[in-house]
């Protein structure tokens, strides 16, 4: 198992990001979906937990076979999907990814959000044996390189300026000078128990996860003028209509 903790700061408060995160996920899923590929939303409903309280459960199927590297495609059927299950007890979430074709492959993510610059250690209370394995990776949404295929100038935090909040563009010292400021802490555990391929697949998966986290958090900030005035009720309506449109894109024949 390869374990990393990603810390992604944002010029947004934890309270604001509750809407921004959900808006970004719905819009991003819709944008990344097309005929036969992308994110199919299976469930989006209320849930509860005796420890974490009331929350939201989502289940999705991520259809992406043609987007994988050739060495992985050679080992899998042409048509397959990864199942994503997420329990959102904001500001704490749990996300699990599994693949029915690869039962020994899994991704497990615990996320917590705090109004700070990523200074909290062991936010998810990892046991000593996991702390020894953990690698901490600070992700800079403005200045870390993004794969060219994902780059859009109007989504570049180093160039974007919000009309509604007057935030941005983000200068090189933005994490020291921005108010508000929050951090998304993501403890990601990748497991692929197949001899000879474990290290390669786990490392590739972490590189992919990091790119997705970088892109998603950049977009959440760059789209702030679209969601900053939304209520939770507004957001649920947006999710419902967008998810329906996304499913049509993915499942259309």
GROMACS .gro file of C-alpha atoms in nm:
model
  253
    1UNK     CA    1   0.000   0.000   0.000
    2UNK     CA    2   0.123   0.347  -0.094
    3UNK     CA    3   0.004   0.620   0.143
    4UNK     CA    4   0.026   0.993   0.080
    5UNK     CA    5  -0.131   1.297   0.239
    6UNK     CA    6  -0.205   1.581   0.001
    7UNK     CA    7  -0.248   1.929   0.146
    8UNK     CA    8  -0.415   2.176  -0.090
    9UNK     CA    9  -0.462   2.536   0.025
   10UNK     CA   10  -0.737   2.758  -0.117
   11UNK     CA   11  -0.813   3.134  -0.088
   12UNK     CA   12  -1.159   3.036   0.036
   13UNK     CA   13  -1.306   2.964   0.380
   14UNK     CA   14  -1.417   2.616   0.487
   15UNK     CA   15  -1.771   2.749   0.518
   16UNK     CA   16  -1.767   2.883   0.161
   17UNK     CA   17  -1.609   2.571   0.018
   18UNK     CA   18  -1.897   2.351   0.128
   19UNK     CA   19  -2.089   2.483  -0.173
   20UNK     CA   20  -1.786   2.530  -0.397
   21UNK     CA   21  -1.669   2.171  -0.363
   22UNK     CA   22  -2.006   2.022  -0.460
   23UNK     CA   23  -2.054   2.268  -0.745
   24UNK     CA   24  -1.709   2.187  -0.883
   25UNK     CA   25  -1.767   1.811  -0.867
   26UNK     CA   26  -2.099   1.831  -1.051
   27UNK     CA   27  -1.974   2.069  -1.321
   28UNK     CA   28  -1.640   1.891  -1.364
   29UNK     CA   29  -1.812   1.552  -1.399
   30UNK     CA   30  -2.040   1.695  -1.667
   31UNK     CA   31  -1.752   1.854  -1.858
   32UNK     CA   32  -1.541   1.537  -1.849
   33UNK     CA   33  -1.821   1.309  -1.968
   34UNK     CA   34  -1.906   1.222  -2.326
   35UNK     CA   35  -2.063   0.939  -2.526
   36UNK     CA   36  -1.986   0.616  -2.338
   37UNK     CA   37  -1.719   0.773  -2.117
   38UNK     CA   38  -1.719   0.976  -1.799
   39UNK     CA   39  -1.915   0.978  -1.474
   40UNK     CA   40  -2.250   0.806  -1.431
   41UNK     CA   41  -2.431   0.916  -1.113
   42UNK     CA   42  -2.603   0.614  -0.955
   43UNK     CA   43  -2.708   0.758  -0.616
   44UNK     CA   44  -2.712   1.099  -0.450
   45UNK     CA   45  -2.904   1.086  -0.123
   46UNK     CA   46  -2.901   1.178   0.246
   47UNK     CA   47  -2.725   0.952   0.495
   48UNK     CA   48  -2.641   0.954   0.866
   49UNK     CA   49  -2.364   0.821   1.087
   50UNK     CA   50  -2.361   0.778   1.468
   51UNK     CA   51  -2.023   0.953   1.490
   52UNK     CA   52  -2.026   1.207   1.205
   53UNK     CA   53  -2.397   1.294   1.202
   54UNK     CA   54  -2.604   1.384   0.897
   55UNK     CA   55  -2.440   1.372   0.556
   56UNK     CA   56  -2.474   1.293   0.187
   57UNK     CA   57  -2.400   0.963   0.016
   58UNK     CA   58  -2.312   0.946  -0.353
   59UNK     CA   59  -2.234   0.648  -0.571
   60UNK     CA   60  -2.089   0.686  -0.920
   61UNK     CA   61  -1.953   0.473  -1.199
   62UNK     CA   62  -1.648   0.619  -1.369
   63UNK     CA   63  -1.627   0.491  -1.727
   64UNK     CA   64  -1.275   0.565  -1.851
   65UNK     CA   65  -1.119   0.267  -2.030
   66UNK     CA   66  -1.001   0.462  -2.336
   67UNK     CA   67  -0.829   0.721  -2.116
   68UNK     CA   68  -0.591   0.475  -1.952
   69UNK     CA   69  -0.233   0.413  -2.066
   70UNK     CA   70  -0.189   0.133  -2.320
   71UNK     CA   71  -0.007  -0.095  -2.075
   72UNK     CA   72  -0.313  -0.093  -1.845
   73UNK     CA   73  -0.566  -0.124  -2.130
   74UNK     CA   74  -0.389  -0.438  -2.243
   75UNK     CA   75  -0.482  -0.609  -1.916
   76UNK     CA   76  -0.849  -0.513  -1.890
   77UNK     CA   77  -1.172  -0.558  -2.088
   78UNK     CA   78  -1.261  -0.285  -2.336
   79UNK     CA   79  -1.566  -0.194  -2.131
   80UNK     CA   80  -1.530  -0.156  -1.755
   81UNK     CA   81  -1.587   0.103  -1.485
   82UNK     CA   82  -1.459   0.206  -1.146
   83UNK     CA   83  -1.711   0.249  -0.865
   84UNK     CA   84  -1.683   0.560  -0.647
   85UNK     CA   85  -1.865   0.566  -0.313
   86UNK     CA   86  -1.850   0.883  -0.105
   87UNK     CA   87  -1.985   0.980   0.236
   88UNK     CA   88  -1.982   1.357   0.284
   89UNK     CA   89  -2.011   1.467   0.649
   90UNK     CA   90  -1.868   1.809   0.579
   91UNK     CA   91  -1.604   1.913   0.682
   92UNK     CA   92  -1.510   1.542   0.681
   93UNK     CA   93  -1.554   1.303   0.389
   94UNK     CA   94  -1.471   0.942   0.304
   95UNK     CA   95  -1.430   0.826  -0.056
   96UNK     CA   96  -1.367   0.474  -0.183
   97UNK     CA   97  -1.281   0.356  -0.535
   98UNK     CA   98  -1.298  -0.009  -0.642
   99UNK     CA   99  -1.297  -0.198  -0.971
  100UNK     CA  100  -1.492  -0.523  -1.009
  101UNK     CA  101  -1.244  -0.651  -1.270
  102UNK     CA  102  -0.949  -0.584  -1.037
  103UNK     CA  103  -1.064  -0.690  -0.687
  104UNK     CA  104  -0.716  -0.631  -0.543
  105UNK     CA  105  -0.716  -0.265  -0.649
  106UNK     CA  106  -0.862   0.005  -0.425
  107UNK     CA  107  -0.826   0.373  -0.338
  108UNK     CA  108  -0.937   0.498   0.002
  109UNK     CA  109  -0.944   0.872   0.080
  110UNK     CA  110  -1.021   1.056   0.403
  111UNK     CA  111  -1.057   1.433   0.370
  112UNK     CA  112  -1.078   1.706   0.632
  113UNK     CA  113  -1.100   2.080   0.581
  114UNK     CA  114  -0.962   2.345   0.816
  115UNK     CA  115  -0.915   2.722   0.802
  116UNK     CA  116  -0.535   2.722   0.805
  117UNK     CA  117  -0.232   2.695   0.574
  118UNK     CA  118  -0.188   2.318   0.602
  119UNK     CA  119  -0.021   2.326   0.941
  120UNK     CA  120  -0.217   2.052   1.119
  121UNK     CA  121  -0.021   1.729   1.162
  122UNK     CA  122  -0.190   1.389   1.149
  123UNK     CA  123  -0.534   1.542   1.101
  124UNK     CA  124  -0.689   1.199   1.034
  125UNK     CA  125  -0.530   1.037   1.341
  126UNK     CA  126  -0.325   0.778   1.153
  127UNK     CA  127  -0.173   0.503   1.369
  128UNK     CA  128   0.208   0.502   1.416
  129UNK     CA  129   0.268   0.230   1.157
  130UNK     CA  130   0.088   0.433   0.889
  131UNK     CA  131   0.253   0.759   0.992
  132UNK     CA  132   0.590   0.597   0.922
  133UNK     CA  133   0.480   0.520   0.563
  134UNK     CA  134   0.304   0.851   0.497
  135UNK     CA  135   0.444   1.099   0.247
  136UNK     CA  136   0.317   1.460   0.275
  137UNK     CA  137   0.272   1.645  -0.055
  138UNK     CA  138   0.186   2.017  -0.057
  139UNK     CA  139  -0.010   2.100  -0.374
  140UNK     CA  140   0.002   2.463  -0.498
  141UNK     CA  141  -0.307   2.535  -0.708
  142UNK     CA  142  -0.145   2.842  -0.867
  143UNK     CA  143   0.210   2.734  -0.944
  144UNK     CA  144   0.233   2.354  -0.962
  145UNK     CA  145   0.249   2.231  -1.324
  146UNK     CA  146  -0.076   2.100  -1.471
  147UNK     CA  147  -0.082   1.855  -1.765
  148UNK     CA  148  -0.117   2.074  -2.079
  149UNK     CA  149  -0.434   1.892  -2.189
  150UNK     CA  150  -0.613   2.025  -1.879
  151UNK     CA  151  -0.485   2.383  -1.890
  152UNK     CA  152  -0.727   2.671  -1.953
  153UNK     CA  153  -0.613   3.029  -1.914
  154UNK     CA  154  -0.944   3.140  -1.759
  155UNK     CA  155  -0.902   2.867  -1.493
  156UNK     CA  156  -0.545   2.967  -1.405
  157UNK     CA  157  -0.541   3.097  -1.043
  158UNK     CA  158  -0.226   3.297  -1.120
  159UNK     CA  159  -0.425   3.494  -1.381
  160UNK     CA  160  -0.789   3.471  -1.268
  161UNK     CA  161  -0.954   3.753  -1.073
  162UNK     CA  162  -1.295   3.709  -0.912
  163UNK     CA  163  -1.540   3.988  -0.989
  164UNK     CA  164  -1.766   3.907  -0.695
  165UNK     CA  165  -1.503   3.853  -0.422
  166UNK     CA  166  -1.206   4.052  -0.561
  167UNK     CA  167  -0.980   3.753  -0.493
  168UNK     CA  168  -0.691   3.670  -0.726
  169UNK     CA  169  -0.484   3.661  -0.925
  170UNK     CA  170  -0.270   3.462  -0.682
  171UNK     CA  171   0.084   3.593  -0.638
  172UNK     CA  172   0.380   3.371  -0.549
  173UNK     CA  173   0.329   3.438  -0.175
  174UNK     CA  174  -0.048   3.393  -0.185
  175UNK     CA  175  -0.055   3.132   0.092
  176UNK     CA  176   0.103   3.383   0.331
  177UNK     CA  177  -0.105   3.683   0.223
  178UNK     CA  178  -0.454   3.548   0.139
  179UNK     CA  179  -0.756   3.599   0.361
  180UNK     CA  180  -0.957   3.382   0.394
  181UNK     CA  181  -0.739   3.073   0.365
  182UNK     CA  182  -0.828   2.706   0.408
  183UNK     CA  183  -0.661   2.372   0.352
  184UNK     CA  184  -0.801   2.051   0.209
  185UNK     CA  185  -0.621   1.759   0.379
  186UNK     CA  186  -0.651   1.434   0.184
  187UNK     CA  187  -0.506   1.109   0.315
  188UNK     CA  188  -0.495   0.876   0.014
  189UNK     CA  189  -0.426   0.504   0.039
  190UNK     CA  190  -0.369   0.315  -0.287
  191UNK     CA  191  -0.355  -0.063  -0.283
  192UNK     CA  192  -0.287  -0.300  -0.574
  193UNK     CA  193  -0.189  -0.646  -0.452
  194UNK     CA  194  -0.053  -0.806  -0.767
  195UNK     CA  195   0.307  -0.925  -0.760
  196UNK     CA  196   0.529  -0.752  -1.013
  197UNK     CA  197   0.285  -0.467  -1.084
  198UNK     CA  198   0.211  -0.330  -0.737
  199UNK     CA  199   0.467  -0.049  -0.730
  200UNK     CA  200   0.404   0.062  -1.090
  201UNK     CA  201   0.025   0.073  -1.057
  202UNK     CA  202   0.026   0.239  -0.714
  203UNK     CA  203   0.271   0.509  -0.826
  204UNK     CA  204   0.077   0.573  -1.148
  205UNK     CA  205  -0.248   0.598  -0.951
  206UNK     CA  206  -0.102   0.854  -0.711
  207UNK     CA  207   0.025   1.067  -1.002
  208UNK     CA  208  -0.324   1.057  -1.152
  209UNK     CA  209  -0.490   1.139  -0.818
  210UNK     CA  210  -0.258   1.437  -0.770
  211UNK     CA  211  -0.339   1.574  -1.118
  212UNK     CA  212  -0.712   1.537  -1.050
  213UNK     CA  213  -0.684   1.712  -0.712
  214UNK     CA  214  -0.481   1.996  -0.863
  215UNK     CA  215  -0.727   2.046  -1.149
  216UNK     CA  216  -1.037   2.022  -0.930
  217UNK     CA  217  -0.918   2.272  -0.671
  218UNK     CA  218  -0.804   2.515  -0.943
  219UNK     CA  219  -1.147   2.495  -1.100
  220UNK     CA  220  -1.329   2.539  -0.769
  221UNK     CA  221  -1.150   2.871  -0.723
  222UNK     CA  222  -1.178   2.983  -1.087
  223UNK     CA  223  -1.555   2.912  -1.081
  224UNK     CA  224  -1.612   3.098  -0.753
  225UNK     CA  225  -1.829   3.367  -0.914
  226UNK     CA  226  -2.065   3.094  -1.035
  227UNK     CA  227  -2.126   2.939  -0.692
  228UNK     CA  228  -2.042   3.197  -0.422
  229UNK     CA  229  -2.403   3.324  -0.399
  230UNK     CA  230  -2.562   2.978  -0.400
  231UNK     CA  231  -2.751   2.837  -0.104
  232UNK     CA  232  -2.742   2.464  -0.028
  233UNK     CA  233  -3.091   2.441  -0.179
  234UNK     CA  234  -2.967   2.609  -0.496
  235UNK     CA  235  -2.678   2.366  -0.506
  236UNK     CA  236  -2.904   2.059  -0.474
  237UNK     CA  237  -3.114   2.184  -0.767
  238UNK     CA  238  -2.799   2.240  -0.972
  239UNK     CA  239  -2.669   1.892  -0.883
  240UNK     CA  240  -2.997   1.730  -0.982
  241UNK     CA  241  -3.022   1.894  -1.325
  242UNK     CA  242  -2.650   1.860  -1.400
  243UNK     CA  243  -2.632   1.496  -1.291
  244UNK     CA  244  -2.928   1.412  -1.513
  245UNK     CA  245  -2.761   1.578  -1.811
  246UNK     CA  246  -2.431   1.403  -1.732
  247UNK     CA  247  -2.594   1.059  -1.723
  248UNK     CA  248  -2.750   1.125  -2.063
  249UNK     CA  249  -2.408   1.207  -2.207
  250UNK     CA  250  -2.247   0.894  -2.064
  251UNK     CA  251  -2.528   0.646  -2.132
  252UNK     CA  252  -2.655   0.764  -2.468
  253UNK     CA  253  -2.630   0.498  -2.737
   0.00000   0.00000   0.00000
